[in-house]
Coordinates of C-alpha atoms and ligand atoms in Angstrom, one line a residue:
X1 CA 30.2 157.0 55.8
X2 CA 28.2 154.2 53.6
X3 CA 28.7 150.8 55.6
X4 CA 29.3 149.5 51.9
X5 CA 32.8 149.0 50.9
X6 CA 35.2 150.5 53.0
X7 CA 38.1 150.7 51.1
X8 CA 41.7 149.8 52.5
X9 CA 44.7 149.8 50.8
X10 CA 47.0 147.3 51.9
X11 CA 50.9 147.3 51.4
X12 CA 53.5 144.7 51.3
X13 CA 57.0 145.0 49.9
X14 CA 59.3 142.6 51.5
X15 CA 59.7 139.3 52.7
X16 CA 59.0 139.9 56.4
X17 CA 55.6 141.6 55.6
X18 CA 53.9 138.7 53.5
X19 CA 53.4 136.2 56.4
X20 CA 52.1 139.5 58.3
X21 CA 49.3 140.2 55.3
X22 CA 48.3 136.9 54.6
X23 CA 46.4 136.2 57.8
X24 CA 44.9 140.1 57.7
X25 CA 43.6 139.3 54.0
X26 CA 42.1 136.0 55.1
X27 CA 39.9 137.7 58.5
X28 CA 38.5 140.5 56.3
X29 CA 37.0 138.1 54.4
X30 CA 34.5 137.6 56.7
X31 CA 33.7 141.6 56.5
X32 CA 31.8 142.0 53.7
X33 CA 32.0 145.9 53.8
X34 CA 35.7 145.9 53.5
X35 CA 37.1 146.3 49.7
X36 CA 41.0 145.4 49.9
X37 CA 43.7 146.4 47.4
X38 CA 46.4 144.8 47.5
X39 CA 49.7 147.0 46.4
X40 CA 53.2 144.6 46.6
X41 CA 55.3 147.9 46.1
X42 CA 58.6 145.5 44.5
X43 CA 60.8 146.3 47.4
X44 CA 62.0 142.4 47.3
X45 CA 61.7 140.8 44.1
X46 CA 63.6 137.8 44.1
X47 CA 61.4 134.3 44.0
X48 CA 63.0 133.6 47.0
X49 CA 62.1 136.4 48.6
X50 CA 59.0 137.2 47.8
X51 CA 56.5 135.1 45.5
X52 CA 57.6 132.0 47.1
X53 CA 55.9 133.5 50.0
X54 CA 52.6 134.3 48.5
X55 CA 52.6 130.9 46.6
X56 CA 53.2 128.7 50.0
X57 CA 50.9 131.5 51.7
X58 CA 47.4 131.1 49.2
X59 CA 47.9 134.9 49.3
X60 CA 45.7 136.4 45.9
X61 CA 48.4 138.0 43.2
X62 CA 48.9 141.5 44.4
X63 CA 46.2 144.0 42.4
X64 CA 48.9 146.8 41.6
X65 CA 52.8 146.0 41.6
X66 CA 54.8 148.9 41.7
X67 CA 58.2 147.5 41.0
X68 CA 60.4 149.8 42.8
X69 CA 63.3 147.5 43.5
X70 CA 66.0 148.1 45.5
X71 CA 67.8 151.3 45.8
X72 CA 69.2 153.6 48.8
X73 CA 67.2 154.3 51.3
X74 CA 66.1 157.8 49.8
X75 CA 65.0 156.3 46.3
X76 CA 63.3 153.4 47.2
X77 CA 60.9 155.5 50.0
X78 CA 60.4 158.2 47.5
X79 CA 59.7 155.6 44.5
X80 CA 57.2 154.1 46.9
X81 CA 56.0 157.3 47.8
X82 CA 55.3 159.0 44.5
X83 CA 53.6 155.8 43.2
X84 CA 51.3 155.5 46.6
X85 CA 50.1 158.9 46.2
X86 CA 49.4 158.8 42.5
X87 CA 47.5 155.3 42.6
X88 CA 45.2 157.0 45.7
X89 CA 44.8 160.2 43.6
X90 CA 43.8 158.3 40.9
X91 CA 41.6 156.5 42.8
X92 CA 40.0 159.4 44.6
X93 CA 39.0 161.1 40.8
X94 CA 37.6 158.0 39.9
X95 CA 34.9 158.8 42.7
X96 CA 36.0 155.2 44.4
X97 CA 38.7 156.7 47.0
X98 CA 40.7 155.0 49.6
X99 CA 39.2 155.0 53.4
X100 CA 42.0 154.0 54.8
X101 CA 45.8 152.9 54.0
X102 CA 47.0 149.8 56.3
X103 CA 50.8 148.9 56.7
X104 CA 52.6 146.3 58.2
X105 CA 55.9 146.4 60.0
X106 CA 58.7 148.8 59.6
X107 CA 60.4 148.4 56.3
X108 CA 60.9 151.3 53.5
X109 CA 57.8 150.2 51.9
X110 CA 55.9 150.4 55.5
X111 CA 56.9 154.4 56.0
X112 CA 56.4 155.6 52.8
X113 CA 52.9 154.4 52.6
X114 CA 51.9 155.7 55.6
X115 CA 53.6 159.3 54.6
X116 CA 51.6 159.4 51.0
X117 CA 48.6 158.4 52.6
X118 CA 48.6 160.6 55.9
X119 CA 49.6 163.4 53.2
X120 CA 46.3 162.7 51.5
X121 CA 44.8 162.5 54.7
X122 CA 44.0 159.3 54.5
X123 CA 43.9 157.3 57.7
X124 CA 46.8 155.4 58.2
X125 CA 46.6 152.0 60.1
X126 CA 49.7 150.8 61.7
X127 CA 50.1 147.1 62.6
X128 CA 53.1 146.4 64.7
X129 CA 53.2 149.6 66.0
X130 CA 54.9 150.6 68.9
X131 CA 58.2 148.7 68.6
X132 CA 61.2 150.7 69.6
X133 CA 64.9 149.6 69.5
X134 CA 66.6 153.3 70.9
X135 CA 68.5 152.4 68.5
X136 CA 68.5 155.2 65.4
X137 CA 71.0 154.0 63.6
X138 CA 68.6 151.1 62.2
X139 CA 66.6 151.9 59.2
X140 CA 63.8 150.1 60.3
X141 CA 63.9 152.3 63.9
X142 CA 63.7 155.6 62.0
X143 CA 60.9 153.7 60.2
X144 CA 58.4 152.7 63.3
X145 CA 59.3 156.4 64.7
X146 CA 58.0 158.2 61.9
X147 CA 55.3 155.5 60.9
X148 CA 53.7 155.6 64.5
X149 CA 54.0 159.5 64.0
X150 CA 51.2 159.6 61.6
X151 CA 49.1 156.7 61.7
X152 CA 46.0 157.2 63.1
X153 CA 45.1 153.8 64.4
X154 CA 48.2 152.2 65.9
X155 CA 48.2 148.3 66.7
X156 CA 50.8 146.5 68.8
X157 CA 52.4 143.3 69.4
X158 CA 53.2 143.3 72.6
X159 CA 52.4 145.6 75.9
X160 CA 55.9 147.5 75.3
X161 CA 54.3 148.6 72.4
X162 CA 51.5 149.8 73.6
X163 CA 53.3 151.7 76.8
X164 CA 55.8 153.2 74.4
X165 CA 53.2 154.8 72.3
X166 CA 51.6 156.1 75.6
X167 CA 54.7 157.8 76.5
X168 CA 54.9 159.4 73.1
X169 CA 51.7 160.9 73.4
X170 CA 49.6 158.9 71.4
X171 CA 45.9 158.4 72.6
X172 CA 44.8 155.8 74.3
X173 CA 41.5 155.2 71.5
X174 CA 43.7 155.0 69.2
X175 CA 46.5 152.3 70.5
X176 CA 45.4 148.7 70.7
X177 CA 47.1 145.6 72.1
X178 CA 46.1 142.6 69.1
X179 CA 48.8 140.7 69.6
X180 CA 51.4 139.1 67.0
X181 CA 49.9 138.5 63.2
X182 CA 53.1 137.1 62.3
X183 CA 52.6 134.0 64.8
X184 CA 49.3 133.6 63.0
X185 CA 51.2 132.4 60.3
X186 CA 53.3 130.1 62.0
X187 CA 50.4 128.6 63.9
X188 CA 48.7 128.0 60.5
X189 CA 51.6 126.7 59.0
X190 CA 53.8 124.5 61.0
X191 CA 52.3 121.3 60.9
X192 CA 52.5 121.8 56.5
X193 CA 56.0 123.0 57.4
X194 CA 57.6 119.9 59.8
X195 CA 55.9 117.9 56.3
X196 CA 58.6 119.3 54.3
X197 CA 62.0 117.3 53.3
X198 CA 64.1 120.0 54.2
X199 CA 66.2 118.5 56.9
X200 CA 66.8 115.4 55.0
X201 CA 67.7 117.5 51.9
X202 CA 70.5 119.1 54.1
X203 CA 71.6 116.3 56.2
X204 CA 70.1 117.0 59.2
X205 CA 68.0 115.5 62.0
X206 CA 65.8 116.7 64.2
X207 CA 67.0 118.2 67.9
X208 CA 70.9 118.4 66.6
X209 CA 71.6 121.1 64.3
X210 CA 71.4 125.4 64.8
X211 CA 69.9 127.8 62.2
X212 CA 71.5 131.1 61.7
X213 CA 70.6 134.4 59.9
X214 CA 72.3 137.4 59.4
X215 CA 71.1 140.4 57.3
X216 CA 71.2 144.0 59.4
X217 CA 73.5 146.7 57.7
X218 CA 74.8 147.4 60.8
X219 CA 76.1 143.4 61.4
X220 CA 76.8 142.6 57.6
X221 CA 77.6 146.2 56.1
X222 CA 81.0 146.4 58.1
X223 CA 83.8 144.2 56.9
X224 CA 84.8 144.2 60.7
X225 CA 81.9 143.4 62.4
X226 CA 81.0 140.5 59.6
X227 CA 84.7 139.0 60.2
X228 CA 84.0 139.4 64.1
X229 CA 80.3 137.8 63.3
X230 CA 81.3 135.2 61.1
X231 CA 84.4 134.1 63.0
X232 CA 81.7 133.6 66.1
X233 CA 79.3 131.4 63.7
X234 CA 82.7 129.1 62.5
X235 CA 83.1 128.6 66.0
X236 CA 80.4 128.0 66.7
X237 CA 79.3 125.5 63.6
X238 CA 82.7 123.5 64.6
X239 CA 80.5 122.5 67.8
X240 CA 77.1 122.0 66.6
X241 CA 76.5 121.8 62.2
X242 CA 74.6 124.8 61.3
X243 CA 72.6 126.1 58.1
X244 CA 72.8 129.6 57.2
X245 CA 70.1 130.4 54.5
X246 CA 71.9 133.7 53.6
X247 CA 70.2 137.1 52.6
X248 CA 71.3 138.3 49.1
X249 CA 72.9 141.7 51.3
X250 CA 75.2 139.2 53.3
X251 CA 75.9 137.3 49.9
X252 CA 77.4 140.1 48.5
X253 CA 79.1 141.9 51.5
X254 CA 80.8 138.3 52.3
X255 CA 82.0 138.1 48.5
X256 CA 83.0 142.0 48.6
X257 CA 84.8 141.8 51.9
X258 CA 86.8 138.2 50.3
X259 CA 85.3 136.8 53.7
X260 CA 84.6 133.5 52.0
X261 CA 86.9 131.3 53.7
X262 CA 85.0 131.3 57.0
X263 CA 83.1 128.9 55.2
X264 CA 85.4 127.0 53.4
X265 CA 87.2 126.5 56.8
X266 CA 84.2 125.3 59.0
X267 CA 83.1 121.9 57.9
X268 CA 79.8 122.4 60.2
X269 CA 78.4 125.5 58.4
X270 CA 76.1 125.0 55.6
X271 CA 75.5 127.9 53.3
X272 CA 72.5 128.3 51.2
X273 CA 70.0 130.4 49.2
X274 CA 67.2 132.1 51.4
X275 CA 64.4 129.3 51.8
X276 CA 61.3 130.1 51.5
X277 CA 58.3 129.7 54.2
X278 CA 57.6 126.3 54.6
X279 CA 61.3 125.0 54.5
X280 CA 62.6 127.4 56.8
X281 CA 59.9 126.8 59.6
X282 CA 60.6 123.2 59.3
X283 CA 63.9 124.4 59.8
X284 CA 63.5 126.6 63.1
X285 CA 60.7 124.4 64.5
X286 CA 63.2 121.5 65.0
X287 CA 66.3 123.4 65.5
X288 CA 68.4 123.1 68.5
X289 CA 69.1 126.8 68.9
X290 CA 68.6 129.8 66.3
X291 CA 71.4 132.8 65.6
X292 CA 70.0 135.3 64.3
X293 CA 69.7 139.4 64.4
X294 CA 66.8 139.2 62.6
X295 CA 63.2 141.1 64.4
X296 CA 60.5 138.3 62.8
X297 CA 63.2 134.8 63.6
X298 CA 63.6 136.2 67.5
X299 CA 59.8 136.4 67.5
X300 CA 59.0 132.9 66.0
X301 CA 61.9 131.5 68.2
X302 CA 59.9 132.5 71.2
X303 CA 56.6 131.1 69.7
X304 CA 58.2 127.7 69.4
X305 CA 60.1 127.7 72.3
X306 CA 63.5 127.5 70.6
X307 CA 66.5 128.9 72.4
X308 CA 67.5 132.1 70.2
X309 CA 71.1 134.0 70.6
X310 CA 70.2 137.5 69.2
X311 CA 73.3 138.9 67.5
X312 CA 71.9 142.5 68.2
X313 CA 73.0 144.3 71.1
X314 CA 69.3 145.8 71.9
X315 CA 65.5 144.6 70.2
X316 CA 62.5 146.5 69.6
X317 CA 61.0 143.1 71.0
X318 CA 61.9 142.7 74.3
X319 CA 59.1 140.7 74.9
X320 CA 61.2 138.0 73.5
X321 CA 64.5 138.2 75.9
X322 CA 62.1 139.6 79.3
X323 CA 59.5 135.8 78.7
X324 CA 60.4 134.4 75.5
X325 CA 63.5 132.1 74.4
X326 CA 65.4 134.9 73.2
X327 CA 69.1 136.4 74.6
X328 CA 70.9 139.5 73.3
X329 CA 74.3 138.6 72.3
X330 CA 76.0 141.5 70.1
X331 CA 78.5 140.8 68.4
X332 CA 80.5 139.3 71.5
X333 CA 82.2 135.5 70.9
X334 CA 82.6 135.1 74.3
X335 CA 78.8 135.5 75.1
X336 CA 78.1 133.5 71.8
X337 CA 80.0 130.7 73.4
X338 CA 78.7 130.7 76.5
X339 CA 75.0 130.5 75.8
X340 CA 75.3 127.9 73.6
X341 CA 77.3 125.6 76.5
X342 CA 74.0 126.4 78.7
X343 CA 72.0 125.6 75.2
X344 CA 73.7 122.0 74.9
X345 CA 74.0 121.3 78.0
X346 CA 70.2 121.8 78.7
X347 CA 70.9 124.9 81.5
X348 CA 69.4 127.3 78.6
X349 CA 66.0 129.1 80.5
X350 CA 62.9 128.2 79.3
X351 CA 60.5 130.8 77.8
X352 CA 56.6 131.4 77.9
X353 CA 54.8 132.7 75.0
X354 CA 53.4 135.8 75.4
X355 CA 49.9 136.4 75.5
X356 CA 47.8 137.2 72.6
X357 CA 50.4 135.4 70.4
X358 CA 47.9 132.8 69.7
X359 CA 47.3 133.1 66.0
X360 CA 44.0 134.8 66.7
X361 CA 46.0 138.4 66.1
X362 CA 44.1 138.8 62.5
X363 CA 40.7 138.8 63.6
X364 CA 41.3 141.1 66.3
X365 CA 43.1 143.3 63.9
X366 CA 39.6 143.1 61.5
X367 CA 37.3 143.7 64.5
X368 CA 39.7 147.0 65.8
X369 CA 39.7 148.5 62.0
X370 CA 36.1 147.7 61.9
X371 CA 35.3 149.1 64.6
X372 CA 37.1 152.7 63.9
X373 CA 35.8 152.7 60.4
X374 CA 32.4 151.7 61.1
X375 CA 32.1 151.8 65.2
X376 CA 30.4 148.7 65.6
X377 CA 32.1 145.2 64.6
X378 CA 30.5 143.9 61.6
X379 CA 31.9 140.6 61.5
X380 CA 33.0 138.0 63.5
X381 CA 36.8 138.8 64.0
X382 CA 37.2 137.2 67.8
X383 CA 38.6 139.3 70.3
Ligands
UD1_1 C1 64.8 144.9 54.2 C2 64.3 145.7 55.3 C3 64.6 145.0 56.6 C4 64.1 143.6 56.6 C5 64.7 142.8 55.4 C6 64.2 141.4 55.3 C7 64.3 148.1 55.1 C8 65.0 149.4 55.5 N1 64.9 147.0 55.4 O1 66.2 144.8 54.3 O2 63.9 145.7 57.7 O3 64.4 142.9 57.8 O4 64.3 143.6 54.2 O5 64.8 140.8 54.2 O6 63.2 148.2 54.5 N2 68.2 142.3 47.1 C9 68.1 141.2 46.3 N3 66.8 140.8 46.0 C10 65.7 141.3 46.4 C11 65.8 142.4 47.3 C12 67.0 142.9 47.6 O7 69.1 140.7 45.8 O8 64.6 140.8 46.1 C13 69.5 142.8 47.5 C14 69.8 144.1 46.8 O9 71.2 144.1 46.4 C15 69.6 145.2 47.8 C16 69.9 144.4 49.1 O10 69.5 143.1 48.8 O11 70.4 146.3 47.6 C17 69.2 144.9 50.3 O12 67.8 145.0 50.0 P1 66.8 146.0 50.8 O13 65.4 145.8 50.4 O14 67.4 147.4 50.5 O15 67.1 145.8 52.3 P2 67.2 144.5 53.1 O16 68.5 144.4 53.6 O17 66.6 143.3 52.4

């Protein structure tokens, strides 16, 4: 192969992937021989959700959007998928094809890449690989499984990662420990992000207040398990004032489920739109305590050292519970309740950060692809 212009396609579809690209993009500027296309595939489209992101990010405007939108699970993968292969196809007959498809995470967008890709036998490069719940009735497990499957250069965030692809078979060459990308981001960002008015906007000072999310299908799809969750956040917002920046999925489960008067009856829970980058880590970074069952939030509450009550009853990321800040919860009040007495009342352990999450994960990631494309590192990606 040419040492001229290897060419990567890189995907992004939804919000939790565009803090993950934007430090990737930036390190492969320094390899000359690497061409990136950037291919947004639509999977999130809301401002809030998505350009926000790669306007507070400097990320460069995707150079294909697909524009698949949302959809079930079997439409949106396949609208990806169709789309993928046809751009690469197109690419290959105009004599300029792709070297090498690189995804990010484990969302819709993630697998089908990596399937229209791997079909075209095009190398597939998987960064967060190696994450695994044991939980199959997540999406986004179903999504790392079969996105590991056929990658042929897997990258992981943390050692669990790396000793669950080793257990599935996966060659030791091709696994690598790079550490966490998304922490790259946060590193980059946070001292923008504690610049922003946010707390004042909301009413809130520094040290005293809790931020909660809530998105999974499994937490917010079930008008049971959302009363149960929401009646543990009222609770808990009667103690200490929360914000809950709330995913358009919630939005509309809380209004189809008539769930609204949680709210109106806790005076301490403030609801809003999803915020985007810089707002909500100004947000977490001077939070008392974070709810959440969201993967990324557990992650940056461990990089920031900010007790986090995982309303999840198992993570792909134990890294964060076994050193980090993080606690699994479920869906239990009782649990809820008691972790965040040890929380105010300063008995809440303190958590490490994990090695290699030391916003240096993007120019490791450069140096491995480098190195498999071209077996030599042609840059100066730090490792
Ligand atoms: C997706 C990812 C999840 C990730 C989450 C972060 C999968 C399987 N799930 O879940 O891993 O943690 O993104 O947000 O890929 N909607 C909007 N505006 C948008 C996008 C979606 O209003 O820009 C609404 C639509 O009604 C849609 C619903 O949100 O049906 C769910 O969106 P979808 O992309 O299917 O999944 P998420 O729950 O966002």
């Amino acid at each position: 192969m040419s040492t001229k212009s290897i060419r990567l396609l890189l995907i992004a579809g939804a919000r939790p992937n565009f803090m993950k690209i934007a430090p990737i993009m930036k390190a492969f500027e320094e390899y000359e021989d690497f061409e990136l296309t950037l291919v947004h595939t639509g999977q999130h489209y809301d401002p809030n959700l998505s350009s926000v992101f790669f306007e507070e990010l400097g990320i460069r405007q995707p150079d294909v959007y697909l524009n698949v939108g949302s959809g079930s699970h079997a439409r949106q993968t396949a609208d990806v998928m169709v789309a993928i292969e046809s751009l690469c196809l197109e690419r290959q007959q105009s004599g300029a094809p792709f070297d090498g498809v690189m995804v990010v995470g484990d969302v819709n967008s993630t697998l089908a890449a990596a399937v229209a890709g791997a079909k075209l036998n095009i190398p597939v490069i998987h960064v967060e690989a190696g994450l695994r719940s044991r939980d199959r009735t997540m999406p986004e497990e179903i999504n790392r499984i079969l996105t590991d499957s056929i990658s042929s250069l897997l990258l992981a965030s943390e050692p669990k990662g790396v000793e669950n692809l080793l257990a599935e078979g996966h060659s030791k060459e091709r696994v690598q420990l790079v550490g966490n990308v998304m922490i790259d981001t946060l590193r980059s960002q946070i001292e923008r992000a504690k610049k922003q008015q946010t707390l004042s906007r909301f009413g809130l000072t520094p040290g005293s207040y809790g931020v909660v999310t809530l998105h999974r299908p499994a937490n917010v799809d079930s008008k049971t398990t959302l009363s149960d969750l929401l009646g543990v956040i009222k609770n808990v917002s009667n103690r200490v004032p929360f914000i809950f920046p709330m995913h358009p999925r919630t939005r509309s489960r809380v209004e189809q489920f008539g769930l609204e008067p949680y709210f109106m009856e806790s005076s301490g829970c403030i609801v809003c739109e999803p915020l985007g980058y810089l707002d909500f880590l100004c947000l977490t970074s001077q939070a008392r305590l974070i709810v959440t069952d969201s993967g990324g939030l557990q992650e940056e509450s461990t990089a920031l050292g900010i007790p986090c009550l995982t309303l999840r009853d198992n993570t792909e990321r134990p890294i964060t519970c076994d050193e980090g800040t993080g606690t699994l919860i479920g869906s239990s009040s009782r649990l809820l309740e008691e972790k965040l007495e040890e929380v105010l009342s300063g008995n809440y352990k303190v958590g490490t950060c994990p090695a290699l999450w030391d916003g240096e994960a993007a120019g490791r990631i450069a140096r491995v692809v480098s190195e498999f494309f071209v077996g030599k590192p042609t840059g100066s990606g730090s490792v």
